[in-house]
JSON list of C-alpha atoms in Angstrom, two decimals:
[
{"chain": "A", "resi": 396, "resn": "MET", "atom": "CA", "xyz": [0.00, 0.00, 0.00]},
{"chain": "A", "resi": 397, "resn": "PRO", "atom": "CA", "xyz": [1.43, 3.42, -0.94]},
{"chain": "A", "resi": 398, "resn": "VAL", "atom": "CA", "xyz": [2.64, 5.78, 1.77]},
{"chain": "A", "resi": 399, "resn": "PRO", "atom": "CA", "xyz": [-0.02, 8.54, 2.29]},
{"chain": "A", "resi": 400, "resn": "ASP", "atom": "CA", "xyz": [0.59, 11.82, 0.49]},
{"chain": "A", "resi": 401, "resn": "ASN", "atom": "CA", "xyz": [0.74, 13.84, 3.70]},
{"chain": "A", "resi": 402, "resn": "THR", "atom": "CA", "xyz": [3.59, 11.73, 5.17]},
{"chain": "A", "resi": 403, "resn": "TYR", "atom": "CA", "xyz": [6.98, 13.41, 5.57]},
{"chain": "A", "resi": 404, "resn": "PHE", "atom": "CA", "xyz": [9.38, 12.23, 2.85]},
{"chain": "A", "resi": 405, "resn": "GLY", "atom": "CA", "xyz": [12.46, 14.18, 3.89]},
{"chain": "A", "resi": 406, "resn": "GLU", "atom": "CA", "xyz": [13.99, 17.49, 3.11]},
{"chain": "A", "resi": 407, "resn": "THR", "atom": "CA", "xyz": [14.90, 19.24, -0.12]},
{"chain": "A", "resi": 408, "resn": "PRO", "atom": "CA", "xyz": [18.46, 20.25, -0.99]},
{"chain": "A", "resi": 409, "resn": "GLU", "atom": "CA", "xyz": [17.36, 23.75, 0.02]},
{"chain": "A", "resi": 410, "resn": "GLY", "atom": "CA", "xyz": [16.54, 22.51, 3.53]},
{"chain": "A", "resi": 411, "resn": "ASN", "atom": "CA", "xyz": [12.73, 22.58, 3.28]},
{"chain": "A", "resi": 412, "resn": "GLU", "atom": "CA", "xyz": [10.36, 19.80, 4.32]},
{"chain": "A", "resi": 413, "resn": "ILE", "atom": "CA", "xyz": [8.73, 17.84, 1.52]},
{"chain": "A", "resi": 414, "resn": "SER", "atom": "CA", "xyz": [5.89, 15.29, 1.66]},
{"chain": "A", "resi": 415, "resn": "TYR", "atom": "CA", "xyz": [5.28, 12.13, -0.35]},
{"chain": "A", "resi": 416, "resn": "GLY", "atom": "CA", "xyz": [2.47, 13.89, -2.19]},
{"chain": "A", "resi": 417, "resn": "GLU", "atom": "CA", "xyz": [4.76, 16.74, -3.23]},
{"chain": "A", "resi": 418, "resn": "VAL", "atom": "CA", "xyz": [7.45, 14.30, -4.32]},
{"chain": "A", "resi": 419, "resn": "ARG", "atom": "CA", "xyz": [4.95, 12.37, -6.44]},
{"chain": "A", "resi": 420, "resn": "GLU", "atom": "CA", "xyz": [4.28, 15.54, -8.41]},
{"chain": "A", "resi": 421, "resn": "ILE", "atom": "CA", "xyz": [7.94, 15.90, -9.48]},
{"chain": "A", "resi": 422, "resn": "ALA", "atom": "CA", "xyz": [8.38, 15.11, -13.16]},
{"chain": "A", "resi": 423, "resn": "ASP", "atom": "CA", "xyz": [11.99, 16.12, -13.73]},
{"chain": "A", "resi": 424, "resn": "ASP", "atom": "CA", "xyz": [14.42, 13.21, -13.33]},
{"chain": "A", "resi": 425, "resn": "GLN", "atom": "CA", "xyz": [17.29, 15.41, -12.20]},
{"chain": "A", "resi": 426, "resn": "ARG", "atom": "CA", "xyz": [15.16, 16.89, -9.44]},
{"chain": "A", "resi": 427, "resn": "LYS", "atom": "CA", "xyz": [14.12, 13.39, -8.37]},
{"chain": "A", "resi": 428, "resn": "ILE", "atom": "CA", "xyz": [17.78, 12.40, -7.96]},
{"chain": "A", "resi": 429, "resn": "GLU", "atom": "CA", "xyz": [18.49, 15.59, -6.01]},
{"chain": "A", "resi": 430, "resn": "ILE", "atom": "CA", "xyz": [15.55, 14.94, -3.67]},
{"chain": "A", "resi": 431, "resn": "LEU", "atom": "CA", "xyz": [16.60, 11.30, -3.25]},
{"chain": "A", "resi": 432, "resn": "LYS", "atom": "CA", "xyz": [20.13, 12.27, -2.24]},
{"chain": "A", "resi": 433, "resn": "SER", "atom": "CA", "xyz": [18.83, 14.94, 0.13]},
{"chain": "A", "resi": 434, "resn": "ARG", "atom": "CA", "xyz": [16.56, 12.36, 1.78]},
{"chain": "A", "resi": 435, "resn": "LEU", "atom": "CA", "xyz": [19.46, 9.93, 2.24]},
{"chain": "A", "resi": 436, "resn": "ASP", "atom": "CA", "xyz": [21.75, 12.73, 3.41]},
{"chain": "A", "resi": 437, "resn": "SER", "atom": "CA", "xyz": [19.35, 13.62, 6.23]},
{"chain": "A", "resi": 438, "resn": "PHE", "atom": "CA", "xyz": [17.95, 10.20, 7.17]},
{"chain": "A", "resi": 439, "resn": "LEU", "atom": "CA", "xyz": [21.04, 8.06, 6.63]},
{"chain": "A", "resi": 440, "resn": "LEU", "atom": "CA", "xyz": [24.33, 9.95, 6.41]},
{"chain": "A", "resi": 441, "resn": "ARG", "atom": "CA", "xyz": [23.86, 12.68, 9.00]},
{"chain": "A", "resi": 442, "resn": "GLN", "atom": "CA", "xyz": [22.18, 10.53, 11.63]},
{"chain": "A", "resi": 443, "resn": "ILE", "atom": "CA", "xyz": [24.76, 7.75, 11.42]},
{"chain": "A", "resi": 444, "resn": "ASN", "atom": "CA", "xyz": [27.56, 10.30, 11.23]},
{"chain": "A", "resi": 445, "resn": "SER", "atom": "CA", "xyz": [26.57, 11.61, 14.65]},
{"chain": "A", "resi": 446, "resn": "LEU", "atom": "CA", "xyz": [28.01, 8.40, 16.10]},
{"chain": "A", "resi": 447, "resn": "SER", "atom": "CA", "xyz": [31.45, 9.18, 14.65]},
{"chain": "A", "resi": 448, "resn": "LEU", "atom": "CA", "xyz": [31.92, 12.76, 15.87]},
{"chain": "A", "resi": 449, "resn": "THR", "atom": "CA", "xyz": [34.59, 13.85, 18.32]},
{"chain": "A", "resi": 450, "resn": "GLU", "atom": "CA", "xyz": [34.78, 16.69, 20.84]},
{"chain": "A", "resi": 451, "resn": "GLU", "atom": "CA", "xyz": [37.52, 19.34, 20.88]},
{"chain": "A", "resi": 452, "resn": "ASN", "atom": "CA", "xyz": [39.53, 17.18, 23.30]},
{"chain": "A", "resi": 453, "resn": "GLY", "atom": "CA", "xyz": [39.54, 14.34, 20.79]},
{"chain": "A", "resi": 454, "resn": "ASN", "atom": "CA", "xyz": [37.17, 12.06, 22.71]},
{"chain": "A", "resi": 455, "resn": "TYR", "atom": "CA", "xyz": [34.26, 10.60, 20.78]},
{"chain": "A", "resi": 456, "resn": "ARG", "atom": "CA", "xyz": [31.00, 12.39, 21.46]},
{"chain": "A", "resi": 457, "resn": "VAL", "atom": "CA", "xyz": [29.21, 9.02, 21.68]},
{"chain": "A", "resi": 458, "resn": "TRP", "atom": "CA", "xyz": [31.35, 5.92, 22.19]},
{"chain": "A", "resi": 459, "resn": "SER", "atom": "CA", "xyz": [29.60, 3.53, 19.82]},
{"chain": "A", "resi": 460, "resn": "PRO", "atom": "CA", "xyz": [31.96, 1.58, 17.52]},
{"chain": "A", "resi": 461, "resn": "PHE", "atom": "CA", "xyz": [29.66, -1.46, 17.40]},
{"chain": "A", "resi": 462, "resn": "PRO", "atom": "CA", "xyz": [26.46, 0.47, 16.48]},
{"chain": "A", "resi": 463, "resn": "LEU", "atom": "CA", "xyz": [28.46, 2.53, 13.98]},
{"chain": "A", "resi": 464, "resn": "THR", "atom": "CA", "xyz": [29.69, -0.66, 12.32]},
{"chain": "A", "resi": 465, "resn": "VAL", "atom": "CA", "xyz": [26.19, -2.17, 12.09]},
{"chain": "A", "resi": 466, "resn": "LEU", "atom": "CA", "xyz": [24.79, 1.05, 10.63]},
{"chain": "A", "resi": 467, "resn": "THR", "atom": "CA", "xyz": [27.65, 1.33, 8.16]},
{"chain": "A", "resi": 468, "resn": "PHE", "atom": "CA", "xyz": [26.68, -2.10, 6.82]},
{"chain": "A", "resi": 469, "resn": "LEU", "atom": "CA", "xyz": [23.08, -0.89, 6.56]},
{"chain": "A", "resi": 470, "resn": "ALA", "atom": "CA", "xyz": [24.24, 2.20, 4.66]},
{"chain": "A", "resi": 471, "resn": "VAL", "atom": "CA", "xyz": [26.37, 0.09, 2.29]},
{"chain": "A", "resi": 472, "resn": "GLU", "atom": "CA", "xyz": [23.42, -2.14, 1.45]},
{"chain": "A", "resi": 473, "resn": "THR", "atom": "CA", "xyz": [21.08, 0.83, 1.04]},
{"chain": "A", "resi": 474, "resn": "LEU", "atom": "CA", "xyz": [23.45, 2.39, -1.49]},
{"chain": "A", "resi": 475, "resn": "GLY", "atom": "CA", "xyz": [23.64, -0.99, -3.20]},
{"chain": "A", "resi": 476, "resn": "HIS", "atom": "CA", "xyz": [19.85, -0.91, -3.60]},
{"chain": "A", "resi": 477, "resn": "VAL", "atom": "CA", "xyz": [20.11, 2.58, -5.11]},
{"chain": "A", "resi": 478, "resn": "ILE", "atom": "CA", "xyz": [22.60, 1.73, -7.87]},
{"chain": "A", "resi": 479, "resn": "SER", "atom": "CA", "xyz": [21.66, -1.89, -8.66]},
{"chain": "A", "resi": 480, "resn": "ASP", "atom": "CA", "xyz": [18.96, -3.54, -10.75]},
{"chain": "A", "resi": 481, "resn": "VAL", "atom": "CA", "xyz": [17.40, -5.22, -7.73]},
{"chain": "A", "resi": 482, "resn": "ALA", "atom": "CA", "xyz": [14.66, -7.04, -9.64]},
{"chain": "A", "resi": 483, "resn": "LYS", "atom": "CA", "xyz": [17.18, -8.60, -12.01]},
{"chain": "A", "resi": 484, "resn": "ILE", "atom": "CA", "xyz": [19.48, -9.66, -9.16]},
{"chain": "A", "resi": 485, "resn": "ARG", "atom": "CA", "xyz": [16.59, -11.15, -7.22]},
{"chain": "A", "resi": 486, "resn": "ALA", "atom": "CA", "xyz": [15.38, -13.10, -10.26]},
{"chain": "A", "resi": 487, "resn": "GLN", "atom": "CA", "xyz": [18.83, -14.50, -11.04]},
{"chain": "A", "resi": 488, "resn": "ASN", "atom": "CA", "xyz": [20.10, -15.28, -7.55]},
{"chain": "A", "resi": 489, "resn": "GLN", "atom": "CA", "xyz": [17.73, -14.56, -4.70]},
{"chain": "A", "resi": 490, "resn": "ASN", "atom": "CA", "xyz": [19.82, -16.37, -2.07]},
{"chain": "A", "resi": 491, "resn": "GLU", "atom": "CA", "xyz": [22.86, -14.18, -2.75]},
{"chain": "A", "resi": 492, "resn": "GLN", "atom": "CA", "xyz": [20.96, -10.94, -3.35]},
{"chain": "A", "resi": 493, "resn": "SER", "atom": "CA", "xyz": [22.34, -9.07, -0.37]},
{"chain": "A", "resi": 494, "resn": "LYS", "atom": "CA", "xyz": [25.97, -9.97, -1.11]},
{"chain": "A", "resi": 495, "resn": "ILE", "atom": "CA", "xyz": [25.61, -9.05, -4.78]},
{"chain": "A", "resi": 496, "resn": "LEU", "atom": "CA", "xyz": [24.16, -5.66, -3.85]},
{"chain": "A", "resi": 497, "resn": "VAL", "atom": "CA", "xyz": [27.01, -4.68, -1.54]},
{"chain": "A", "resi": 498, "resn": "THR", "atom": "CA", "xyz": [29.96, -5.96, -3.61]},
{"chain": "A", "resi": 499, "resn": "PRO", "atom": "CA", "xyz": [30.18, -2.94, -6.00]},
{"chain": "A", "resi": 500, "resn": "ILE", "atom": "CA", "xyz": [29.95, -0.55, -3.03]},
{"chain": "A", "resi": 501, "resn": "TYR", "atom": "CA", "xyz": [32.85, -2.21, -1.25]},
{"chain": "A", "resi": 502, "resn": "GLN", "atom": "CA", "xyz": [34.86, -2.16, -4.49]},
{"chain": "A", "resi": 503, "resn": "LYS", "atom": "CA", "xyz": [34.18, 1.58, -4.75]},
{"chain": "A", "resi": 504, "resn": "MET", "atom": "CA", "xyz": [35.28, 2.04, -1.13]},
{"chain": "A", "resi": 505, "resn": "ASP", "atom": "CA", "xyz": [38.56, 0.20, -1.69]},
{"chain": "A", "resi": 506, "resn": "VAL", "atom": "CA", "xyz": [39.41, -1.87, -4.75]},
{"chain": "A", "resi": 507, "resn": "ARG", "atom": "CA", "xyz": [41.46, -4.22, -2.55]},
{"chain": "A", "resi": 508, "resn": "LEU", "atom": "CA", "xyz": [38.21, -5.43, -1.02]},
{"chain": "A", "resi": 509, "resn": "SER", "atom": "CA", "xyz": [37.41, -7.03, -4.39]},
{"chain": "A", "resi": 510, "resn": "HIS", "atom": "CA", "xyz": [40.64, -9.06, -4.33]},
{"chain": "A", "resi": 511, "resn": "LYS", "atom": "CA", "xyz": [40.56, -12.81, -3.92]},
{"chain": "A", "resi": 512, "resn": "PRO", "atom": "CA", "xyz": [41.73, -14.10, -0.51]},
{"chain": "A", "resi": 513, "resn": "SER", "atom": "CA", "xyz": [45.20, -15.63, -0.66]},
{"chain": "A", "resi": 514, "resn": "LYS", "atom": "CA", "xyz": [45.99, -19.31, -0.17]},
{"chain": "A", "resi": 515, "resn": "THR", "atom": "CA", "xyz": [47.64, -18.49, 3.15]},
{"chain": "A", "resi": 516, "resn": "PHE", "atom": "CA", "xyz": [44.53, -16.66, 4.33]},
{"chain": "A", "resi": 517, "resn": "ASN", "atom": "CA", "xyz": [42.18, -19.44, 3.21]},
{"chain": "A", "resi": 518, "resn": "LYS", "atom": "CA", "xyz": [44.23, -22.09, 4.99]},
{"chain": "A", "resi": 519, "resn": "ALA", "atom": "CA", "xyz": [44.29, -20.10, 8.24]},
{"chain": "A", "resi": 520, "resn": "PHE", "atom": "CA", "xyz": [40.59, -19.27, 7.84]},
{"chain": "A", "resi": 521, "resn": "GLU", "atom": "CA", "xyz": [39.77, -22.96, 7.58]},
{"chain": "A", "resi": 522, "resn": "VAL", "atom": "CA", "xyz": [41.68, -23.67, 10.80]},
{"chain": "A", "resi": 523, "resn": "LEU", "atom": "CA", "xyz": [39.99, -20.77, 12.62]},
{"chain": "A", "resi": 524, "resn": "HIS", "atom": "CA", "xyz": [36.43, -21.64, 11.55]},
{"chain": "A", "resi": 525, "resn": "ARG", "atom": "CA", "xyz": [36.92, -25.39, 11.21]},
{"chain": "A", "resi": 526, "resn": "LYS", "atom": "CA", "xyz": [35.46, -25.37, 7.70]},
{"chain": "A", "resi": 527, "resn": "ASP", "atom": "CA", "xyz": [36.40, -24.59, 4.11]},
{"chain": "A", "resi": 528, "resn": "ASP", "atom": "CA", "xyz": [34.26, -21.72, 2.81]},
{"chain": "A", "resi": 529, "resn": "ARG", "atom": "CA", "xyz": [36.28, -20.75, -0.24]},
{"chain": "A", "resi": 530, "resn": "LYS", "atom": "CA", "xyz": [33.38, -21.27, -2.67]},
{"chain": "A", "resi": 531, "resn": "SER", "atom": "CA", "xyz": [31.32, -18.48, -1.10]},
{"chain": "A", "resi": 532, "resn": "LEU", "atom": "CA", "xyz": [34.24, -16.16, -0.29]},
{"chain": "A", "resi": 533, "resn": "LYS", "atom": "CA", "xyz": [35.46, -14.92, -3.65]},
{"chain": "A", "resi": 534, "resn": "HIS", "atom": "CA", "xyz": [36.45, -11.47, -2.37]},
{"chain": "A", "resi": 535, "resn": "TYR", "atom": "CA", "xyz": [37.62, -10.02, 0.94]},
{"chain": "A", "resi": 536, "resn": "SER", "atom": "CA", "xyz": [34.37, -8.05, 0.93]},
{"chain": "A", "resi": 537, "resn": "ASP", "atom": "CA", "xyz": [32.48, -11.36, 1.02]},
{"chain": "A", "resi": 538, "resn": "ILE", "atom": "CA", "xyz": [34.20, -12.16, 4.31]},
{"chain": "A", "resi": 539, "resn": "ILE", "atom": "CA", "xyz": [33.12, -8.81, 5.74]},
{"chain": "A", "resi": 540, "resn": "HIS", "atom": "CA", "xyz": [29.56, -9.34, 4.55]},
{"chain": "A", "resi": 541, "resn": "LYS", "atom": "CA", "xyz": [29.15, -12.94, 5.70]},
{"chain": "A", "resi": 542, "resn": "TYR", "atom": "CA", "xyz": [31.30, -13.05, 8.83]},
{"chain": "A", "resi": 543, "resn": "GLN", "atom": "CA", "xyz": [30.85, -9.51, 10.13]},
{"chain": "A", "resi": 544, "resn": "ARG", "atom": "CA", "xyz": [27.63, -8.02, 8.77]},
{"chain": "A", "resi": 545, "resn": "ASN", "atom": "CA", "xyz": [25.58, -11.23, 9.02]},
{"chain": "A", "resi": 546, "resn": "THR", "atom": "CA", "xyz": [26.84, -12.37, 12.42]},
{"chain": "A", "resi": 547, "resn": "PHE", "atom": "CA", "xyz": [26.46, -8.86, 13.84]},
{"chain": "A", "resi": 548, "resn": "ASN", "atom": "CA", "xyz": [22.90, -8.51, 12.58]},
{"chain": "A", "resi": 549, "resn": "HIS", "atom": "CA", "xyz": [21.88, -11.94, 13.83]},
{"chain": "A", "resi": 550, "resn": "GLY", "atom": "CA", "xyz": [23.66, -12.09, 17.15]},
{"chain": "A", "resi": 551, "resn": "TYR", "atom": "CA", "xyz": [25.75, -8.95, 17.62]},
{"chain": "A", "resi": 552, "resn": "GLN", "atom": "CA", "xyz": [29.02, -10.82, 17.49]},
{"chain": "A", "resi": 553, "resn": "GLY", "atom": "CA", "xyz": [31.50, -10.53, 14.65]},
{"chain": "A", "resi": 554, "resn": "ARG", "atom": "CA", "xyz": [33.25, -13.75, 13.60]},
{"chain": "A", "resi": 555, "resn": "GLY", "atom": "CA", "xyz": [36.34, -13.66, 11.45]},
{"chain": "A", "resi": 556, "resn": "VAL", "atom": "CA", "xyz": [36.22, -9.86, 11.17]},
{"chain": "A", "resi": 557, "resn": "TYR", "atom": "CA", "xyz": [37.06, -7.89, 14.28]},
{"chain": "A", "resi": 558, "resn": "LEU", "atom": "CA", "xyz": [37.03, -4.21, 15.28]},
{"chain": "A", "resi": 559, "resn": "SER", "atom": "CA", "xyz": [39.76, -1.91, 16.53]},
{"chain": "A", "resi": 560, "resn": "HIS", "atom": "CA", "xyz": [39.39, 1.86, 16.67]},
{"chain": "A", "resi": 561, "resn": "GLN", "atom": "CA", "xyz": [43.17, 2.02, 17.20]},
{"chain": "A", "resi": 562, "resn": "LEU", "atom": "CA", "xyz": [43.98, 0.43, 13.85]},
{"chain": "A", "resi": 563, "resn": "ASP", "atom": "CA", "xyz": [46.14, 2.85, 11.85]},
{"chain": "A", "resi": 564, "resn": "GLY", "atom": "CA", "xyz": [44.52, 1.97, 8.53]},
{"chain": "A", "resi": 565, "resn": "THR", "atom": "CA", "xyz": [40.91, 1.40, 7.57]},
{"chain": "A", "resi": 566, "resn": "TRP", "atom": "CA", "xyz": [41.15, -2.39, 7.43]},
{"chain": "A", "resi": 567, "resn": "GLN", "atom": "CA", "xyz": [43.84, -5.01, 7.75]},
{"chain": "A", "resi": 568, "resn": "ILE", "atom": "CA", "xyz": [44.26, -8.57, 6.53]},
{"chain": "A", "resi": 569, "resn": "VAL", "atom": "CA", "xyz": [45.86, -10.92, 9.05]},
{"chain": "A", "resi": 570, "resn": "GLU", "atom": "CA", "xyz": [47.02, -13.52, 6.53]},
{"chain": "A", "resi": 571, "resn": "ASP", "atom": "CA", "xyz": [48.39, -16.12, 8.92]},
{"chain": "A", "resi": 572, "resn": "GLY", "atom": "CA", "xyz": [45.41, -15.70, 11.28]},
{"chain": "A", "resi": 573, "resn": "GLY", "atom": "CA", "xyz": [42.67, -16.01, 8.69]},
{"chain": "A", "resi": 574, "resn": "TYR", "atom": "CA", "xyz": [40.76, -12.92, 9.77]},
{"chain": "A", "resi": 575, "resn": "LEU", "atom": "CA", "xyz": [40.30, -9.21, 9.07]},
{"chain": "A", "resi": 576, "resn": "ILE", "atom": "CA", "xyz": [40.35, -6.16, 11.34]},
{"chain": "A", "resi": 577, "resn": "LEU", "atom": "CA", "xyz": [38.26, -3.05, 10.70]},
{"chain": "A", "resi": 578, "resn": "ASN", "atom": "CA", "xyz": [38.59, 0.42, 12.15]},
{"chain": "A", "resi": 579, "resn": "PRO", "atom": "CA", "xyz": [34.86, 1.30, 12.35]},
{"chain": "A", "resi": 580, "resn": "TYR", "atom": "CA", "xyz": [35.47, 5.05, 12.25]},
{"chain": "A", "resi": 581, "resn": "ARG", "atom": "CA", "xyz": [37.75, 4.99, 9.22]},
{"chain": "A", "resi": 582, "resn": "PHE", "atom": "CA", "xyz": [35.49, 2.44, 7.54]},
{"chain": "A", "resi": 583, "resn": "TRP", "atom": "CA", "xyz": [32.57, 4.86, 7.91]},
{"chain": "A", "resi": 584, "resn": "ILE", "atom": "CA", "xyz": [34.66, 7.66, 6.39]},
{"chain": "A", "resi": 585, "resn": "LEU", "atom": "CA", "xyz": [35.52, 5.37, 3.47]},
{"chain": "A", "resi": 586, "resn": "PHE", "atom": "CA", "xyz": [31.83, 4.73, 2.90]},
{"chain": "A", "resi": 587, "resn": "LYS", "atom": "CA", "xyz": [30.96, 8.43, 2.96]},
{"chain": "A", "resi": 588, "resn": "GLU", "atom": "CA", "xyz": [33.59, 9.13, 0.31]},
{"chain": "A", "resi": 589, "resn": "ALA", "atom": "CA", "xyz": [32.21, 6.33, -1.90]},
{"chain": "A", "resi": 590, "resn": "TYR", "atom": "CA", "xyz": [28.66, 7.58, -1.34]},
{"chain": "A", "resi": 591, "resn": "GLU", "atom": "CA", "xyz": [29.51, 11.11, -2.50]},
{"chain": "A", "resi": 592, "resn": "SER", "atom": "CA", "xyz": [31.48, 9.80, -5.48]},
{"chain": "A", "resi": 593, "resn": "ILE", "atom": "CA", "xyz": [28.66, 7.51, -6.61]},
{"chain": "A", "resi": 594, "resn": "PHE", "atom": "CA", "xyz": [26.00, 10.19, -6.30]},
{"chain": "A", "resi": 595, "resn": "LEU", "atom": "CA", "xyz": [28.18, 12.65, -8.21]},
{"chain": "A", "resi": 596, "resn": "ASP", "atom": "CA", "xyz": [28.34, 10.12, -11.05]},
{"chain": "A", "resi": 597, "resn": "ILE", "atom": "CA", "xyz": [24.54, 9.81, -10.90]},
{"chain": "A", "resi": 598, "resn": "LEU", "atom": "CA", "xyz": [23.85, 13.54, -10.76]},
{"chain": "A", "resi": 599, "resn": "LEU", "atom": "CA", "xyz": [26.25, 14.27, -13.64]},
{"chain": "A", "resi": 600, "resn": "ASN", "atom": "CA", "xyz": [24.95, 11.23, -15.56]},
{"chain": "A", "resi": 601, "resn": "ARG", "atom": "CA", "xyz": [28.45, 9.79, -15.79]},
{"chain": "A", "resi": 602, "resn": "ASN", "atom": "CA", "xyz": [27.04, 6.31, -15.13]},
{"chain": "A", "resi": 603, "resn": "GLU", "atom": "CA", "xyz": [23.79, 5.63, -16.99]},
{"chain": "A", "resi": 604, "resn": "ASP", "atom": "CA", "xyz": [23.11, 2.35, -15.20]},
{"chain": "A", "resi": 605, "resn": "TYR", "atom": "CA", "xyz": [23.51, 3.92, -11.76]},
{"chain": "A", "resi": 606, "resn": "ARG", "atom": "CA", "xyz": [21.17, 6.75, -12.75]},
{"chain": "A", "resi": 607, "resn": "LYS", "atom": "CA", "xyz": [18.55, 4.44, -14.25]},
{"chain": "A", "resi": 608, "resn": "ASN", "atom": "CA", "xyz": [18.56, 2.21, -11.16]},
{"chain": "A", "resi": 609, "resn": "ALA", "atom": "CA", "xyz": [18.49, 5.20, -8.79]},
{"chain": "A", "resi": 610, "resn": "LEU", "atom": "CA", "xyz": [15.31, 6.39, -10.50]},
{"chain": "A", "resi": 611, "resn": "LYS", "atom": "CA", "xyz": [13.85, 2.90, -10.10]},
{"chain": "A", "resi": 612, "resn": "TYR", "atom": "CA", "xyz": [14.73, 3.03, -6.39]},
{"chain": "A", "resi": 613, "resn": "PHE", "atom": "CA", "xyz": [13.07, 6.45, -6.17]},
{"chain": "A", "resi": 614, "resn": "ARG", "atom": "CA", "xyz": [9.88, 5.07, -7.70]},
{"chain": "A", "resi": 615, "resn": "ARG", "atom": "CA", "xyz": [9.88, 2.11, -5.32]},
{"chain": "A", "resi": 616, "resn": "LEU", "atom": "CA", "xyz": [9.92, 4.52, -2.38]},
{"chain": "A", "resi": 617, "resn": "LEU", "atom": "CA", "xyz": [6.68, 6.06, -3.64]},
{"chain": "A", "resi": 618, "resn": "ASN", "atom": "CA", "xyz": [4.77, 2.88, -4.47]}
]
């Protein structure tokens, strides 16, 4: 059932409130994309970003690395829905839909996340988890999705991917241990950079597929 016209949709790029009914009246595709980004900026980016802010003394305003990580995964998958042909993915491989949606986002965040795990890593991973999962783990991003995102969302415990806010980089491969380490704060920054880059491509029509799928996502919000 459609969302009622008088329901709050979000805010415009100019900072004004806009309802579902007003959004349904928009005919210009460029304006639709602008409104979509503004909605995600206010509902997704800014609200999650509040968990990553620091005070003048350098302390985090809200100490929440675990919630920030979970919400970063949610943001990654949301952006995957925006740029992907969801209906086609669902029809071709429903069981792997979520992983397929997030893979291009992770690749945009860091191309190394699309690399294939090494033989050393796979061997250590098998010892750590007591199973061989190489068939489903084609990229390092698959490990993050299956052994961090999934185990967090269904039990709030990461397995095979661990967190450290003290990690110098954004993420680290521990080859001989068979696991990954994420810095949740840097990982969130990496996502924000990918988000802005992807939406710039959509707004400037530098990626026709992204733009076409973003408009499909926009229409799904209104149905």
